[in-house]
GROMACS .gro file of C-alpha atoms in nm:
model
  357
    1MET     CA    1   0.025  -0.027  -0.025
    2ILE     CA    2   0.165   0.341  -0.099
    3ARG     CA    3   0.096   0.611   0.120
    4ARG     CA    4   0.039   0.993   0.093
    5PRO     CA    5   0.228   1.226   0.168
    6PRO     CA    6   0.097   1.417   0.456
    7ARG     CA    7  -0.106   1.728   0.233
    8SER     CA    8   0.115   2.001   0.442
    9THR     CA    9   0.457   1.820   0.261
   10GLN     CA   10   0.234   1.788  -0.047
   11SER     CA   11   0.248   2.188   0.005
   12ARG     CA   12   0.525   2.262   0.093
   13SER     CA   13   0.710   2.037  -0.210
   14SER     CA   14   0.438   2.245  -0.435
   15ALA     CA   15   0.554   2.564  -0.299
   16ALA     CA   16   0.867   2.548  -0.415
   17SER     CA   17   0.792   2.349  -0.732
   18ASP     CA   18   0.619   2.638  -0.840
   19VAL     CA   19   0.867   2.858  -0.728
   20TYR     CA   20   1.160   2.638  -0.924
   21LYS     CA   21   0.909   2.661  -1.217
   22ARG     CA   22   0.872   3.017  -1.279
   23GLN     CA   23   1.254   3.009  -1.270
   24VAL     CA   24   1.285   3.267  -1.005
   25VAL     CA   25   1.740   3.153  -0.948
   26HIS     CA   26   1.823   3.465  -0.833
   27GLY     CA   27   1.759   3.702  -0.569
   28LEU     CA   28   1.590   3.403  -0.360
   29ILE     CA   29   1.500   3.510   0.031
   30GLU     CA   30   1.569   3.240   0.267
   31ALA     CA   31   1.397   3.349   0.512
   32ASN     CA   32   1.155   3.460   0.366
   33PHE     CA   33   1.139   3.119   0.166
   34ASN     CA   34   1.088   2.974   0.465
   35GLU     CA   35   0.837   3.137   0.625
   36LEU     CA   36   0.621   3.086   0.285
   37LEU     CA   37   0.635   2.743   0.349
   38HIS     CA   38   0.598   2.741   0.682
   39ALA     CA   39   0.244   2.969   0.635
   40VAL     CA   40   0.162   2.739   0.325
   41ARG     CA   41   0.171   2.451   0.583
   42GLU     CA   42  -0.034   2.644   0.889
   43GLY     CA   43  -0.314   2.727   0.576
   44ARG     CA   44  -0.179   3.127   0.620
   45ALA     CA   45  -0.252   3.329   0.338
   46LEU     CA   46   0.082   3.536   0.249
   47LYS     CA   47   0.006   3.888   0.053
   48ASP     CA   48   0.226   4.114  -0.095
   49PHE     CA   49   0.515   3.867   0.085
   50PRO     CA   50   0.841   3.940  -0.102
   51ILE     CA   51   1.044   3.558  -0.129
   52ALA     CA   52   1.357   3.647  -0.394
   53GLU     CA   53   1.464   4.013  -0.506
   54GLY     CA   54   1.622   4.122  -0.815
   55ARG     CA   55   1.894   4.291  -0.841
   56PRO     CA   56   1.829   4.725  -1.017
   57PRO     CA   57   2.134   4.842  -1.303
   58LYS     CA   58   2.329   5.096  -1.095
   59PRO     CA   59   2.352   5.390  -1.399
   60ALA     CA   60   2.572   5.535  -1.575
   61GLU     CA   61   2.727   5.854  -1.470
   62GLY     CA   62   2.875   6.110  -1.752
   63ARG     CA   63   3.106   6.346  -1.685
   64ARG     CA   64   3.000   6.651  -1.529
   65ILE     CA   65   3.091   7.017  -1.554
   66HIS     CA   66   3.163   7.204  -1.210
   67PHE     CA   67   3.220   7.579  -1.235
   68GLU     CA   68   3.528   7.698  -0.970
   69VAL     CA   69   3.443   8.094  -1.062
   70HIS     CA   70   3.138   8.269  -1.031
   71LEU     CA   71   2.951   8.287  -1.294
   72ALA     CA   72   2.724   8.661  -1.435
   73THR     CA   73   2.431   8.590  -1.385
   74GLY     CA   74   2.307   8.880  -1.594
   75ALA     CA   75   2.179   9.021  -1.347
   76ALA     CA   76   2.125   9.454  -1.410
   77VAL     CA   77   2.059   9.508  -1.024
   78THR     CA   78   2.180   9.340  -0.747
   79VAL     CA   79   2.076   9.425  -0.415
   80ARG     CA   80   2.282   9.615  -0.089
   81LYS     CA   81   2.318   9.452   0.293
   82ASP     CA   82   1.998   9.714   0.368
   83GLY     CA   83   1.748   9.542   0.078
   84GLN     CA   84   1.817   9.879  -0.128
   85ALA     CA   85   1.848   9.773  -0.511
   86ASP     CA   86   2.165   9.888  -0.702
   87PHE     CA   87   2.114   9.948  -1.065
   88ARG     CA   88   2.466  10.061  -1.103
   89ALA     CA   89   2.651   9.726  -0.956
   90GLN     CA   90   2.526   9.478  -1.258
   91ASP     CA   91   2.640   9.101  -1.291
   92LYS     CA   92   2.733   9.103  -1.601
   93LEU     CA   93   3.121   9.044  -1.618
   94THR     CA   94   3.223   8.757  -1.519
   95ALA     CA   95   3.632   8.868  -1.454
   96VAL     CA   96   3.902   8.624  -1.383
   97ARG     CA   97   4.254   8.595  -1.268
   98GLN     CA   98   4.536   8.403  -1.422
   99GLY     CA   99   4.634   8.063  -1.302
  100ALA     CA  100   4.288   8.055  -1.156
  101LEU     CA  101   4.087   7.725  -1.103
  102LEU     CA  102   3.788   7.763  -1.390
  103ALA     CA  103   3.656   7.489  -1.376
  104THR     CA  104   3.667   7.104  -1.321
  105LEU     CA  105   3.492   6.806  -1.546
  106SER     CA  106   3.444   6.529  -1.330
  107PRO     CA  107   3.542   6.152  -1.379
  108PRO     CA  108   3.281   5.935  -1.594
  109ILE     CA  109   3.192   5.657  -1.383
  110PRO     CA  110   3.053   5.313  -1.551
  111GLY     CA  111   2.708   5.128  -1.488
  112VAL     CA  112   2.654   4.865  -1.345
  113ASP     CA  113   2.426   4.593  -1.487
  114GLY     CA  114   2.178   4.461  -1.295
  115TRP     CA  115   1.953   4.137  -1.250
  116ASP     CA  116   1.581   4.020  -1.200
  117VAL     CA  117   1.504   3.660  -1.039
  118THR     CA  118   1.497   3.482  -1.313
  119GLY     CA  119   1.863   3.569  -1.384
  120LYS     CA  120   1.765   3.791  -1.698
  121PRO     CA  121   2.034   4.053  -1.743
  122ILE     CA  122   1.911   4.481  -1.665
  123ARG     CA  123   2.119   4.664  -1.893
  124ALA     CA  124   2.228   4.914  -1.708
  125ASP     CA  125   2.148   5.339  -1.850
  126ILE     CA  126   2.430   5.453  -2.076
  127ALA     CA  127   2.495   5.837  -1.918
  128LYS     CA  128   2.482   6.142  -2.161
  129GLN     CA  129   2.800   6.328  -2.081
  130GLN     CA  130   2.902   6.665  -2.100
  131ALA     CA  131   3.161   6.842  -2.290
  132LEU     CA  132   3.422   7.091  -2.193
  133LYS     CA  133   3.697   7.207  -2.474
  134ALA     CA  134   3.981   7.536  -2.374
  135GLY     CA  135   4.020   7.794  -2.569
  136ARG     CA  136   4.180   8.111  -2.618
  137GLY     CA  137   4.357   8.205  -2.241
  138VAL     CA  138   4.260   7.820  -2.143
  139ARG     CA  139   4.400   7.530  -2.061
  140SER     CA  140   4.315   7.225  -1.940
  141VAL     CA  141   4.522   6.928  -1.643
  142GLN     CA  142   4.430   6.577  -1.668
  143GLN     CA  143   4.434   6.482  -1.305
  144PRO     CA  144   4.524   6.150  -1.202
  145ASP     CA  145   4.131   6.023  -1.062
  146GLY     CA  146   4.031   6.079  -1.470
  147SER     CA  147   3.867   6.435  -1.412
  148ILE     CA  148   4.030   6.722  -1.532
  149GLN     CA  149   4.067   7.083  -1.460
  150PHE     CA  150   4.091   7.383  -1.672
  151TYR     CA  151   4.332   7.713  -1.558
  152ALA     CA  152   4.327   8.078  -1.630
  153GLU     CA  153   4.666   8.163  -1.828
  154MET     CA  154   4.555   8.557  -1.844
  155ASP     CA  155   4.355   8.799  -1.700
  156GLY     CA  156   4.088   8.867  -1.835
  157GLU     CA  157   3.714   8.803  -1.942
  158LEU     CA  158   3.535   8.435  -1.906
  159PHE     CA  159   3.337   8.332  -2.184
  160TYR     CA  160   3.147   7.983  -2.200
  161SER     CA  161   2.952   7.889  -2.458
  162GLN     CA  162   2.845   7.489  -2.544
  163ASP     CA  163   3.151   7.344  -2.491
  164LEU     CA  164   3.393   7.559  -2.524
  165ILE     CA  165   3.569   7.777  -2.247
  166GLU     CA  166   3.846   8.066  -2.247
  167VAL     CA  167   3.967   8.421  -2.117
  168LYS     CA  168   3.972   8.765  -2.378
  169PRO     CA  169   4.221   8.967  -2.156
  170ILE     CA  170   3.952   9.246  -2.346
  171HIS     CA  171   3.608   9.353  -2.259
  172THR     CA  172   3.459   9.554  -2.464
  173ILE     CA  173   3.130   9.736  -2.380
  174PRO     CA  174   2.986   9.924  -2.725
  175GLY     CA  175   2.813  10.129  -2.617
  176ASP     CA  176   2.786  10.437  -2.318
  177VAL     CA  177   2.821  10.333  -1.931
  178ASP     CA  178   2.540  10.410  -1.820
  179MET     CA  179   2.277  10.280  -1.648
  180SER     CA  180   2.276   9.941  -1.893
  181THR     CA  181   2.572   9.877  -1.825
  182GLY     CA  182   2.630   9.986  -1.449
  183ASN     CA  183   3.015  10.054  -1.265
  184ILE     CA  184   3.233   9.817  -1.451
  185ARG     CA  185   3.525   9.609  -1.247
  186PHE     CA  186   3.804   9.451  -1.458
  187ASN     CA  187   4.104   9.331  -1.474
  188GLY     CA  188   4.234   9.343  -1.808
  189VAL     CA  189   4.167   9.584  -2.090
  190VAL     CA  190   3.872   9.766  -2.078
  191GLN     CA  191   3.697   9.935  -2.390
  192ILE     CA  192   3.411  10.185  -2.451
  193GLN     CA  193   3.336  10.255  -2.807
  194GLY     CA  194   3.129  10.594  -2.630
  195SER     CA  195   3.097  10.744  -2.283
  196VAL     CA  196   3.138  10.732  -1.894
  197LEU     CA  197   2.830  10.934  -1.733
  198SER     CA  198   2.785  11.102  -1.482
  199GLY     CA  199   2.750  10.853  -1.162
  200PHE     CA  200   2.956  10.594  -1.305
  201SER     CA  201   3.238  10.450  -1.257
  202VAL     CA  202   3.518  10.241  -1.423
  203GLU     CA  203   3.776   9.974  -1.279
  204SER     CA  204   4.079   9.844  -1.452
  205ASP     CA  205   4.378   9.733  -1.347
  206ASP     CA  206   4.498   9.805  -1.706
  207ASP     CA  207   4.400  10.032  -2.011
  208VAL     CA  208   4.094  10.189  -2.004
  209ILE     CA  209   4.038  10.298  -2.389
  210ILE     CA  210   3.762  10.571  -2.459
  211GLU     CA  211   3.611  10.643  -2.764
  212GLY     CA  212   3.398  10.933  -2.605
  213GLY     CA  213   3.383  11.102  -2.299
  214VAL     CA  214   3.369  11.127  -1.962
  215GLN     CA  215   3.102  11.336  -1.708
  216GLY     CA  216   3.066  11.358  -1.378
  217ALA     CA  217   3.267  10.986  -1.357
  218SER     CA  218   3.519  10.772  -1.186
  219VAL     CA  219   3.730  10.637  -1.436
  220THR     CA  220   4.096  10.451  -1.264
  221SER     CA  221   4.362  10.225  -1.443
  222GLY     CA  222   4.671  10.005  -1.346
  223GLY     CA  223   4.750  10.066  -1.671
  224SER     CA  224   4.712  10.463  -1.814
  225ILE     CA  225   4.323  10.585  -1.914
  226VAL     CA  226   4.312  10.732  -2.285
  227ILE     CA  227   4.048  10.961  -2.364
  228ARG     CA  228   3.952  11.053  -2.729
  229GLN     CA  229   3.672  11.312  -2.636
  230GLY     CA  230   3.690  11.524  -2.386
  231VAL     CA  231   3.628  11.523  -1.931
  232THR     CA  232   3.354  11.779  -1.914
  233GLY     CA  233   3.386  11.659  -1.552
  234GLU     CA  234   3.118  11.843  -1.309
  235ASP     CA  235   3.371  11.912  -1.067
  236LYS     CA  236   3.291  11.518  -0.976
  237ALA     CA  237   3.527  11.351  -1.249
  238LEU     CA  238   3.793  11.182  -1.109
  239LEU     CA  239   4.117  11.028  -1.277
  240ARG     CA  240   4.393  10.806  -1.212
  241ALA     CA  241   4.580  10.649  -1.336
  242LYS     CA  242   4.923  10.485  -1.291
  243LYS     CA  243   5.073  10.521  -1.627
  244GLY     CA  244   4.904  10.807  -1.848
  245ILE     CA  245   4.638  11.000  -1.915
  246SER     CA  246   4.576  11.139  -2.239
  247ALA     CA  247   4.230  11.335  -2.360
  248LEU     CA  248   4.148  11.574  -2.612
  249PHE     CA  249   4.058  11.838  -2.291
  250VAL     CA  250   3.941  11.879  -1.913
  251GLU     CA  251   3.757  12.075  -1.698
  252GLN     CA  252   3.644  12.059  -1.374
  253ALA     CA  253   3.804  11.735  -1.281
  254GLU     CA  254   4.073  11.578  -1.055
  255LEU     CA  255   4.357  11.424  -1.178
  256PHE     CA  256   4.673  11.147  -1.017
  257CYS     CA  257   4.859  10.965  -1.261
  258THR     CA  258   5.308  10.839  -1.185
  259GLY     CA  259   5.304  10.918  -1.530
  260ASP     CA  260   5.272  11.206  -1.810
  261ILE     CA  261   4.956  11.387  -1.869
  262ARG     CA  262   4.919  11.480  -2.246
  263LEU     CA  263   4.583  11.693  -2.376
  264ARG     CA  264   4.538  11.835  -2.725
  265GLY     CA  265   4.320  12.084  -2.565
  266ALA     CA  266   4.242  12.297  -2.273
  267CYS     CA  267   4.305  12.224  -1.866
  268VAL     CA  268   4.004  12.420  -1.711
  269ARG     CA  269   3.983  12.472  -1.388
  270CYS     CA  270   4.126  12.110  -1.271
  271ARG     CA  271   4.346  11.976  -0.915
  272ILE     CA  272   4.603  11.800  -1.135
  273VAL     CA  273   4.901  11.554  -0.914
  274CYS     CA  274   5.167  11.432  -1.119
  275ASN     CA  275   5.480  11.283  -1.155
  276GLY     CA  276   5.534  11.367  -1.492
  277LYS     CA  277   5.441  11.618  -1.704
  278LEU     CA  278   5.154  11.796  -1.836
  279ILE     CA  279   5.158  11.904  -2.184
  280LEU     CA  280   4.882  12.029  -2.340
  281GLU     CA  281   5.035  12.056  -2.645
  282SER     CA  282   4.821  12.235  -2.959
  283GLU     CA  283   4.764  12.567  -2.984
  284LYS     CA  284   4.413  12.588  -2.818
  285GLY     CA  285   4.688  12.397  -2.512
  286ASN     CA  286   4.565  12.692  -2.253
  287LEU     CA  287   4.640  12.618  -1.884
  288ILE     CA  288   4.369  12.812  -1.682
  289GLY     CA  289   4.273  12.814  -1.335
  290GLY     CA  290   4.259  12.507  -1.091
  291ARG     CA  291   4.560  12.418  -0.926
  292VAL     CA  292   4.866  12.114  -1.049
  293LEU     CA  293   5.143  11.950  -0.840
  294VAL     CA  294   5.366  11.819  -1.138
  295ARG     CA  295   5.694  11.682  -1.060
  296GLY     CA  296   5.847  11.663  -1.463
  297GLY     CA  297   5.724  12.077  -1.510
  298VAL     CA  298   5.442  12.183  -1.703
  299GLU     CA  299   5.448  12.251  -2.123
  300ALA     CA  300   5.106  12.511  -2.238
  301GLN     CA  301   5.024  12.737  -2.491
  302ASN     CA  302   4.909  12.943  -2.252
  303ILE     CA  303   4.882  12.946  -1.813
  304GLY     CA  304   4.637  13.137  -1.657
  305SER     CA  305   4.361  13.424  -1.740
  306PRO     CA  306   4.319  13.717  -1.721
  307GLY     CA  307   4.106  13.830  -1.456
  308GLY     CA  308   4.006  13.454  -1.460
  309ALA     CA  309   4.037  13.202  -1.184
  310PRO     CA  310   4.347  13.201  -0.994
  311THR     CA  311   4.602  12.930  -1.157
  312GLU     CA  312   4.846  12.769  -0.916
  313ILE     CA  313   5.121  12.555  -0.950
  314ARG     CA  314   5.424  12.360  -0.761
  315PHE     CA  315   5.681  12.163  -0.943
  316GLY     CA  316   6.023  11.998  -0.873
  317GLN     CA  317   5.891  11.732  -0.612
  318ASP     CA  318   5.744  11.442  -0.577
  319ALA     CA  319   5.367  11.518  -0.622
  320LEU     CA  320   5.237  11.231  -0.539
  321LEU     CA  321   5.350  11.192  -0.206
  322GLN     CA  322   5.295  11.612  -0.129
  323HIS     CA  323   4.986  11.537  -0.160
  324GLU     CA  324   4.995  11.235   0.038
  325VAL     CA  325   5.102  11.454   0.339
  326GLU     CA  326   4.884  11.751   0.197
  327GLN     CA  327   4.639  11.527   0.294
  328GLU     CA  328   4.774  11.381   0.654
  329GLU     CA  329   4.799  11.753   0.747
  330ARG     CA  330   4.418  11.825   0.578
  331ARG     CA  331   4.344  11.558   0.875
  332LEU     CA  332   4.541  11.639   1.145
  333ALA     CA  333   4.409  11.964   1.151
  334VAL     CA  334   4.058  11.813   1.190
  335LEU     CA  335   4.171  11.619   1.471
  336LYS     CA  336   4.336  11.921   1.605
  337SER     CA  337   3.992  12.086   1.572
  338ARG     CA  338   3.811  11.786   1.657
  339LEU     CA  339   4.036  11.772   1.992
  340GLY     CA  340   3.937  12.144   2.113
  341GLU     CA  341   3.620  12.126   2.100
  342LEU     CA  342   3.567  11.807   2.334
  343SER     CA  343   3.900  11.948   2.566
  344ALA     CA  344   3.626  12.276   2.604
  345GLN     CA  345   3.333  11.993   2.668
  346VAL     CA  346   3.557  11.833   2.942
  347ARG     CA  347   3.624  12.188   3.095
  348ARG     CA  348   3.250  12.244   3.112
  349LEU     CA  349   3.115  11.959   3.316
  350GLU     CA  350   3.393  12.040   3.532
  351LYS     CA  351   3.208  12.303   3.626
  352PRO     CA  352   2.945  12.257   3.866
  353GLY     CA  353   2.592  12.408   3.738
  354GLU     CA  354   2.712  12.425   3.396
  355ASP     CA  355   2.495  12.282   3.115
  356PRO     CA  356   2.760  12.087   2.850
  357ALA     CA  357   2.532  12.120   2.622
   0.00000   0.00000   0.00000
């Protein structure tokens, strides 16, 4: 007589057989499978109870560009700490220094294939790669980990377009320096095809070339300032250059310069501090009014005017140093005056019954 196996044994065998019939050959969770067998033997139902798990694929990671410098956003306004909007401080220029790390292109990371519980492979997705090439003024350096770093080979303006990064040594403004551009701060050559309007400033570590003129504005250069037209300073213009300054004419402005100042016309009611020469080159080269501290002397057609504003000239000494001495003397005079006021207040406080105010 053949005995039928116990029902519980048949159920366990049937459950195991069903698993193998479905070709579940990978990722079996042994503890859960044993629990399943116990549940079958005891007649319990199990819902959403995993007995095997596949391995999902790990997608590949392509090269990604990470910029190490702030890229200009193009914003036409910035917000100061006090919450006020500043339309002159705009974010339209990315200036970089020679040797600066500009960007890093990360190494690609290959993907890892996965599989399902039947052992069927699941291919990992191929990642989209970002590319970056070094253009003018940029060098690329391969790193041991497979990444690529990009460095600036010169001071200048950073440009990034699609897959190309480059640095240009000249920043060109196609029109005026005004509300459309805001103030300009750049470490290379600045070329302005228009004028610098009142209330704005231009700062450069190199030359500043202005095809138009300068109003009541500030222009600072680590090289030379070249102004094709003139300066109508409105008693507000300030020009500072480590080398030289040249312009058609200058009116009501302050000029500080280590080298020569060359004008093709008049210099009217200006304050000049110059360690080179003040040269007024043409027959219209008249020096009228103002105060001139110049180490190398003055060349002009006419100096002063009858009945006009007084014209003061000093030369033969280090003009910049003399200017600093005079500034310190003025500051000292202010401090002495303030000290006298404080001493008077102290004396009043020492007298009983007097109001210190």
